[in-house]
Coordinates of C-alpha atoms in Angstrom, one line a residue:
X1 CA -0.1 0.1 0.0
X2 CA 1.6 3.5 -0.9
X3 CA 1.8 6.2 2.0
X4 CA -1.2 8.2 0.0
X5 CA -3.3 5.3 0.2
X6 CA -2.5 4.2 3.6
X7 CA -3.5 7.9 4.5
X8 CA -6.9 7.2 2.8
X9 CA -7.4 4.1 4.3
X10 CA -6.7 5.4 7.7
X11 CA -9.4 8.4 7.6
X12 CA -12.0 6.5 6.0
X13 CA -11.4 3.9 8.8
X14 CA -11.4 6.7 11.4
X15 CA -14.3 8.2 10.2
X16 CA -16.4 5.2 11.0
X17 CA -15.2 5.0 14.5
X18 CA -14.4 8.2 15.8
X19 CA -15.7 9.4 19.1
X20 CA -15.8 14.1 18.6
X21 CA -17.6 16.5 20.2
X22 CA -20.8 15.3 18.5
X23 CA -21.4 11.9 18.6
X24 CA -22.8 10.2 16.1
X25 CA -25.6 8.5 18.2
X26 CA -27.1 11.8 18.7
X27 CA -27.9 11.5 15.1
X28 CA -30.2 8.6 15.7
X29 CA -32.2 10.5 18.4
X30 CA -35.0 12.8 17.7
X31 CA -34.4 16.9 18.7
X32 CA -35.9 17.0 22.5
X33 CA -38.2 20.0 22.5
X34 CA -35.8 22.3 24.7
X35 CA -33.0 21.7 22.2
X36 CA -31.3 24.8 21.4
X37 CA -30.0 23.8 18.3
X38 CA -33.4 22.6 16.8
X39 CA -34.7 25.7 18.0
X40 CA -32.0 27.7 15.9
X41 CA -32.5 25.5 12.7
X42 CA -36.1 26.0 13.2
X43 CA -35.8 29.8 12.3
X44 CA -33.9 29.1 9.0
X45 CA -36.6 30.0 6.4
X46 CA -36.8 29.4 2.7
X47 CA -38.0 32.8 1.9
X48 CA -35.4 34.7 3.9
X49 CA -32.7 32.7 2.1
X50 CA -34.3 32.9 -1.4
X51 CA -34.3 36.9 -0.8
X52 CA -30.9 37.1 0.5
X53 CA -29.7 35.2 -2.8
X54 CA -32.3 37.7 -4.7
X55 CA -30.6 40.9 -3.4
X56 CA -27.1 39.5 -4.2
X57 CA -28.0 39.2 -8.0
X58 CA -28.5 42.9 -7.8
X59 CA -24.6 43.3 -8.3
X60 CA -24.6 40.9 -11.6
X61 CA -21.9 38.7 -11.3
X62 CA -19.5 40.5 -8.8
X63 CA -16.7 39.9 -10.7
X64 CA -13.6 40.6 -8.5
X65 CA -11.8 44.0 -9.0
X66 CA -15.0 45.9 -10.1
X67 CA -17.3 48.6 -8.6
X68 CA -20.0 45.9 -8.5
X69 CA -17.8 43.8 -6.7
X70 CA -17.3 46.4 -4.2
X71 CA -20.5 47.2 -4.2
X72 CA -21.6 44.0 -3.1
X73 CA -19.0 43.9 -0.2
X74 CA -20.6 47.2 1.3
X75 CA -23.7 45.4 1.0
X76 CA -22.8 42.2 2.5
X77 CA -21.4 44.2 5.9
X78 CA -24.5 46.6 6.0
X79 CA -26.5 43.3 6.2
X80 CA -24.3 41.7 8.6
X81 CA -24.2 44.9 10.9
X82 CA -28.3 44.8 10.7
X83 CA -28.2 41.4 12.1
X84 CA -26.5 42.3 15.3
X85 CA -23.0 40.9 13.7
X86 CA -21.5 44.4 14.3
X87 CA -17.8 43.1 15.2
X88 CA -17.3 43.5 11.4
X89 CA -13.9 43.6 9.8
X90 CA -12.2 43.6 6.1
X91 CA -8.7 42.0 5.3
X92 CA -7.3 43.9 2.3
X93 CA -4.6 42.3 0.3
X94 CA -2.8 43.3 -3.2
X95 CA -4.0 41.4 -6.3
X96 CA -2.5 41.5 -9.8
X97 CA -4.6 40.8 -13.1
X98 CA -4.2 38.9 -15.3
X99 CA -4.3 35.9 -12.4
X100 CA -1.5 33.6 -12.4
X101 CA -2.6 30.3 -11.1
X102 CA -0.4 27.8 -9.3
X103 CA -0.3 23.8 -9.2
X104 CA -3.5 22.3 -7.9
X105 CA -2.8 21.5 -4.3
X106 CA -4.0 18.1 -5.0
X107 CA -3.2 16.3 -8.3
X108 CA -5.6 14.7 -10.5
X109 CA -6.5 11.2 -9.4
X110 CA -8.1 8.5 -12.1
X111 CA -9.2 4.9 -11.5
X112 CA -10.9 1.8 -13.4
X113 CA -14.3 3.6 -13.7
X114 CA -13.0 6.4 -16.1
X115 CA -10.7 9.6 -16.4
X116 CA -9.3 11.4 -13.9
X117 CA -11.2 13.9 -12.2
X118 CA -9.6 16.9 -9.8
X119 CA -9.0 16.6 -5.8
X120 CA -7.9 13.1 -6.6
X121 CA -11.3 11.8 -7.9
X122 CA -12.5 9.7 -10.8
X123 CA -14.9 10.8 -13.6
X124 CA -17.6 8.0 -13.9
X125 CA -20.5 7.7 -16.1
X126 CA -21.6 10.1 -18.5
X127 CA -20.2 13.7 -18.9
X128 CA -21.2 17.1 -20.1
X129 CA -18.7 19.8 -21.3
X130 CA -17.8 22.4 -18.8
X131 CA -15.9 25.7 -19.0
X132 CA -16.1 29.3 -18.4
X133 CA -18.3 32.0 -20.5
X134 CA -15.9 34.6 -21.3
X135 CA -18.4 36.4 -23.8
X136 CA -20.4 38.8 -22.6
X137 CA -22.5 38.8 -26.0
X138 CA -23.9 35.3 -24.8
X139 CA -25.7 37.1 -22.2
X140 CA -29.3 38.0 -23.9
X141 CA -30.2 40.3 -21.2
X142 CA -29.4 43.6 -22.3
X143 CA -29.5 45.0 -18.9
X144 CA -27.5 42.2 -17.0
X145 CA -25.4 42.5 -19.9
X146 CA -24.6 46.4 -19.3
X147 CA -24.2 45.8 -15.6
X148 CA -21.8 43.2 -16.0
X149 CA -19.9 45.4 -18.6
X150 CA -16.6 46.4 -16.6
X151 CA -14.1 43.9 -16.6
X152 CA -11.2 43.6 -13.9
X153 CA -8.4 46.3 -14.2
X154 CA -5.0 44.9 -15.3
X155 CA -2.2 45.4 -12.9
X156 CA -1.9 45.0 -9.2
X157 CA -4.5 46.5 -7.0
X158 CA -6.3 46.3 -3.7
X159 CA -8.8 43.6 -2.8
X160 CA -10.9 43.0 0.1
X161 CA -12.4 40.1 2.5
X162 CA -15.5 41.0 4.7
X163 CA -16.0 38.9 7.8
X164 CA -17.6 39.4 11.3
X165 CA -17.2 37.3 14.5
X166 CA -19.5 36.0 17.1
X167 CA -17.8 36.0 20.1
X168 CA -17.4 33.1 22.4
X169 CA -18.6 33.5 25.7
X170 CA -16.3 31.2 27.4
X171 CA -13.5 30.2 25.0
X172 CA -13.3 33.5 23.1
X173 CA -9.8 32.6 22.0
X174 CA -10.9 29.7 19.7
X175 CA -13.2 29.6 16.8
X176 CA -14.5 27.8 13.9
X177 CA -14.6 29.5 10.7
X178 CA -17.8 29.6 8.3
X179 CA -17.6 30.8 5.0
X180 CA -18.1 31.3 1.3
X181 CA -16.9 33.5 -1.5
X182 CA -19.0 36.2 -2.6
X183 CA -17.3 36.7 -6.3
X184 CA -18.6 35.4 -9.4
X185 CA -17.5 35.1 -13.4
X186 CA -19.6 34.1 -16.5
X187 CA -21.8 37.1 -17.1
X188 CA -24.8 35.9 -15.3
X189 CA -26.1 36.8 -12.3
X190 CA -23.4 34.4 -10.1
X191 CA -27.1 33.3 -8.1
X192 CA -25.9 29.7 -7.5
X193 CA -22.1 30.3 -7.8
X194 CA -21.9 31.6 -5.1
X195 CA -24.7 33.7 -4.2
X196 CA -26.3 30.7 -2.9
X197 CA -23.2 29.8 -0.3
X198 CA -22.8 33.6 0.6
X199 CA -26.7 33.5 1.6
X200 CA -26.2 30.7 3.5
X201 CA -23.2 32.3 5.7
X202 CA -25.1 35.4 6.1
X203 CA -28.2 33.3 7.0
X204 CA -26.3 31.7 10.1
X205 CA -24.6 35.2 10.7
X206 CA -27.9 36.5 11.4
X207 CA -29.5 33.5 13.6
X208 CA -26.2 33.1 15.8
X209 CA -26.1 37.2 16.2
X210 CA -29.7 37.5 17.4
X211 CA -29.9 38.6 21.1
X212 CA -30.5 36.0 23.8
X213 CA -27.9 33.5 21.3
X214 CA -24.8 32.7 23.3
X215 CA -21.9 30.1 21.9
X216 CA -19.0 28.8 24.3
X217 CA -16.3 29.7 21.4
X218 CA -16.5 31.9 18.8
X219 CA -17.5 31.7 15.0
X220 CA -16.4 34.0 12.3
X221 CA -18.5 34.5 9.1
X222 CA -16.2 35.5 6.1
X223 CA -17.2 36.2 2.6
X224 CA -13.9 35.4 0.6
X225 CA -12.9 37.6 -2.8
X226 CA -11.0 36.4 -5.9
X227 CA -12.1 32.7 -5.1
X228 CA -12.7 32.5 -9.1
X229 CA -8.9 33.6 -10.0
X230 CA -7.5 30.9 -7.5
X231 CA -8.5 31.0 -4.0
X232 CA -6.6 34.1 -3.4
X233 CA -8.1 35.9 -1.0
X234 CA -8.8 32.6 1.4
X235 CA -5.0 32.4 0.8
X236 CA -4.3 35.9 1.9
X237 CA -6.3 35.7 5.1
X238 CA -4.0 32.6 5.9
X239 CA -0.9 34.3 5.1
X240 CA -1.7 37.4 7.0
X241 CA -3.3 35.4 10.4
X242 CA -2.2 32.4 11.1
X243 CA 0.7 33.4 13.0
X244 CA -1.9 35.8 15.2
X245 CA -4.1 32.7 16.2
X246 CA -4.8 32.5 20.1
X247 CA -2.6 35.7 20.8
X248 CA -4.6 38.2 23.2
X249 CA -4.3 41.6 22.3
X250 CA -3.6 44.0 24.2
X251 CA -2.4 41.6 26.9
X252 CA -4.8 40.9 29.6
X253 CA -7.7 42.6 27.7
X254 CA -9.5 39.2 27.0
X255 CA -9.9 39.8 23.5
X256 CA -8.6 37.7 20.6
X257 CA -8.3 39.6 17.3
X258 CA -7.6 36.2 15.7
X259 CA -8.9 33.0 17.5
X260 CA -7.3 29.5 17.3
X261 CA -8.7 27.9 14.6
X262 CA -10.7 24.7 15.3
X263 CA -12.3 24.0 12.1
X264 CA -13.0 25.6 8.7
X265 CA -16.3 24.9 6.9
X266 CA -16.6 26.3 3.4
X267 CA -19.4 26.5 1.0
X268 CA -20.0 27.1 -2.7
X269 CA -23.0 26.7 -5.1
X270 CA -25.5 25.0 -3.1
X271 CA -28.7 24.7 -5.2
X272 CA -28.1 22.2 -8.2
X273 CA -27.8 18.4 -7.9
X274 CA -30.1 17.5 -10.7
X275 CA -28.4 14.1 -11.2
X276 CA -25.6 13.0 -13.9
X277 CA -26.2 14.2 -17.3
X278 CA -28.7 12.5 -19.6
X279 CA -29.0 12.6 -23.5
X280 CA -30.4 15.5 -25.2
X281 CA -33.2 14.9 -27.4
X282 CA -34.3 17.0 -30.6
X283 CA -38.1 17.6 -31.2
X284 CA -38.7 14.0 -32.7
X285 CA -37.2 12.7 -29.6
X286 CA -33.9 11.5 -31.3
X287 CA -30.7 11.9 -29.5
X288 CA -28.7 15.0 -30.3
X289 CA -25.5 14.2 -31.7
X290 CA -22.1 16.8 -31.8
X291 CA -20.3 17.5 -34.8
X292 CA -18.3 14.1 -34.2
X293 CA -21.2 12.1 -34.0
X294 CA -21.4 11.6 -30.3
X295 CA -24.7 11.9 -28.0
X296 CA -24.7 15.5 -26.6
X297 CA -25.6 15.1 -22.8
X298 CA -27.5 18.1 -20.4
X299 CA -28.9 18.2 -17.1
X300 CA -32.2 16.7 -16.2
X301 CA -34.9 19.7 -16.0
X302 CA -36.0 18.8 -12.4
X303 CA -34.3 18.5 -8.6
X304 CA -33.8 15.0 -8.6
X305 CA -36.0 13.2 -5.4
X306 CA -32.0 11.7 -3.9
X307 CA -30.6 15.1 -4.0
X308 CA -27.9 15.6 -1.3
X309 CA -25.7 18.0 0.2
X310 CA -22.0 16.7 -0.4
X311 CA -19.9 17.3 2.6
X312 CA -16.1 16.8 1.4
X313 CA -12.7 16.8 3.2
X314 CA -9.2 16.2 1.4
X315 CA -7.8 12.6 2.3
X316 CA -4.5 13.8 0.9
X317 CA -4.2 17.1 3.5
X318 CA -2.0 17.0 6.4
X319 CA -5.2 17.4 8.9
X320 CA -7.2 14.4 7.1
X321 CA -7.7 13.0 10.3
X322 CA -9.5 15.7 11.9
X323 CA -11.1 16.9 8.6
X324 CA -12.9 13.2 8.4
X325 CA -13.9 13.6 12.1
X326 CA -15.5 16.9 11.2
X327 CA -17.2 16.0 8.2
X328 CA -18.8 12.8 9.9
X329 CA -20.2 15.1 12.4
X330 CA -21.8 17.5 10.2
X331 CA -23.2 14.2 8.1
X332 CA -24.6 13.3 11.8
X333 CA -26.1 16.9 12.2
X334 CA -27.8 16.6 8.7
X335 CA -29.2 13.3 9.8
X336 CA -30.6 14.5 13.1
X337 CA -31.6 18.4 12.1
X338 CA -32.2 18.6 8.4
X339 CA -35.8 18.5 6.9
X340 CA -35.5 17.3 3.4
X341 CA -32.7 16.3 1.7
X342 CA -29.7 14.1 3.5
X343 CA -25.9 14.9 3.3
X344 CA -23.0 12.4 1.9
X345 CA -19.8 12.5 2.8
X346 CA -16.4 12.6 0.6
X347 CA -12.7 12.8 0.6
X348 CA -11.8 14.4 -2.6
X349 CA -12.1 18.0 -1.6
X350 CA -10.8 20.5 -4.0
X351 CA -10.9 23.9 -5.8
X352 CA -12.0 25.7 -2.9
X353 CA -11.5 28.4 -0.2
X354 CA -11.1 25.7 2.5
X355 CA -7.7 24.2 0.5
X356 CA -5.4 26.9 1.9
X357 CA -6.7 25.9 5.4
X358 CA -6.4 22.2 5.1
X359 CA -2.9 21.5 6.3
X360 CA -3.1 23.7 9.1
X361 CA -6.9 23.1 10.6
X362 CA -9.5 20.4 9.9
X363 CA -11.4 21.9 6.8
X364 CA -14.3 20.7 4.8
X365 CA -16.6 22.1 2.1
X366 CA -20.5 21.6 1.6
X367 CA -21.5 21.6 -2.1
X368 CA -24.4 20.6 -4.4
X369 CA -22.2 17.8 -6.0
X370 CA -19.0 16.7 -5.5
X371 CA -16.4 19.4 -7.0
X372 CA -14.4 16.8 -8.9
X373 CA -16.3 13.9 -9.5
X374 CA -19.5 15.4 -10.7
X375 CA -19.1 19.1 -10.7
X376 CA -16.2 18.5 -13.0
X377 CA -18.2 16.0 -15.3
X378 CA -20.8 18.7 -16.4
X379 CA -23.4 18.1 -13.8
X380 CA -24.5 21.8 -13.3
X381 CA -24.8 23.5 -16.9
X382 CA -25.1 26.7 -15.3
X383 CA -21.5 26.8 -13.9
X384 CA -19.8 30.0 -14.8
X385 CA -22.3 30.7 -17.6
X386 CA -24.8 33.4 -18.2
X387 CA -27.5 31.0 -17.3
X388 CA -26.8 31.3 -13.8
X389 CA -29.8 33.6 -13.1
X390 CA -32.3 33.4 -9.8
X391 CA -35.0 32.7 -12.1
X392 CA -33.3 29.6 -13.2
X393 CA -33.7 27.6 -10.2
X394 CA -36.9 26.4 -8.4
X395 CA -37.8 25.9 -5.1
X396 CA -36.9 22.6 -5.1
X397 CA -33.3 23.8 -5.6
X398 CA -33.6 26.6 -3.4
X399 CA -34.6 24.1 -0.7
X400 CA -31.5 22.0 -1.0
X401 CA -29.5 25.3 -0.2
X402 CA -31.5 25.7 3.0
X403 CA -31.1 22.1 4.0
X404 CA -27.1 22.5 3.8
X405 CA -27.7 25.4 6.1
X406 CA -29.2 23.6 8.3
X407 CA -26.7 21.2 8.5
X408 CA -24.1 23.7 9.1
X409 CA -25.9 25.5 11.4
X410 CA -26.3 22.3 13.5
X411 CA -23.0 21.1 13.3
X412 CA -21.2 24.5 14.3
X413 CA -24.0 25.1 17.0
X414 CA -22.9 21.8 18.3
X415 CA -19.0 22.4 18.2
X416 CA -19.6 26.0 19.5
X417 CA -21.6 25.0 22.4
X418 CA -24.9 26.8 21.7
X419 CA -27.2 28.4 24.4
X420 CA -30.4 30.2 24.0
X421 CA -32.1 32.1 26.4
X422 CA -35.7 31.4 27.1
X423 CA -37.3 34.5 25.3
X424 CA -35.1 34.2 22.2
X425 CA -36.1 30.4 22.4
X426 CA -40.1 31.5 22.6
X427 CA -39.8 33.6 19.2

């Protein structure tokens, strides 16, 4: 057995039998009436979640370096403050356009089932093409085309991440990071990628920041910039702040500008799990063929009944064991508190803002599909396309995102040690 396969096997075995802060047995028990986690999960609302996504689409695709990106950052920060998450801040960094992407943190895999996918995965079954739309004229909506007209300026200029912190009552020196990226590309509205993840994090910030809600440990809600250019916003945060963890400043103040990282929970596109691409049919019901005479595949129209929230960690990371425990704790939280869609755990986390953290702290990513094996095989036709529009998703799609929010809220609430005062619980 190679060192890599040994690590994967060890991580998977540990995931089945571990004991952590959230016992798996808890998933088998219904929530008690006075359970504070259930009380908070019950405050998640589909219409509020949809409204937050809709508001984000007012800024178009929120391409990094543009005025619409900066306006979205200002709006997000104002919303966080209005929720009561007033401990807001911005992390500034310099970014150079055109972007130069480094080598992927984990090389492609591949196995007997098909060609290699990203993150060490294998591409099984039917596949549809993927790519990034760079042509504004493919956006038929003239209003949206005008909104997205400004492109990223060339050269080096300032970028920002915005975040706010729920300070822990008993352990303010430790925290969980709950995050998503707020920038998008493709000349659409970036409603799913990543309005759905951004809205999820904002909704959790709203609920955890409400009066009467207390956590033992801190929670930081972060909206990253420059994800689409190579995870630059998250990488800048790690570079600037990893050495500040757990440092009391000023000494004796009881304040910790950068609490010690206990776990990193990233969210990306959350809405679309319609399943493996199917043959595209013409008006006569016959398969459409491409120029080479091969079948053209496209996604099914409706959200599939067996859609799930994908929780991924990276088995090749230095924190693989802790990340596996964190992933399975979230799976247990989903079993107990999610209302419509289950969760699945995978070990090929890739191309997401948790990547810069994964060798430093247990890190997981929540998505609508596995990033390498499924999204990389064309399971979402709106990915980075002009069709990533709010109007192109149904309530079944939005409900998948809400179930991901239920999963993360429950998982973080348990790990951070949430308490809810009686008056808040009665609301």
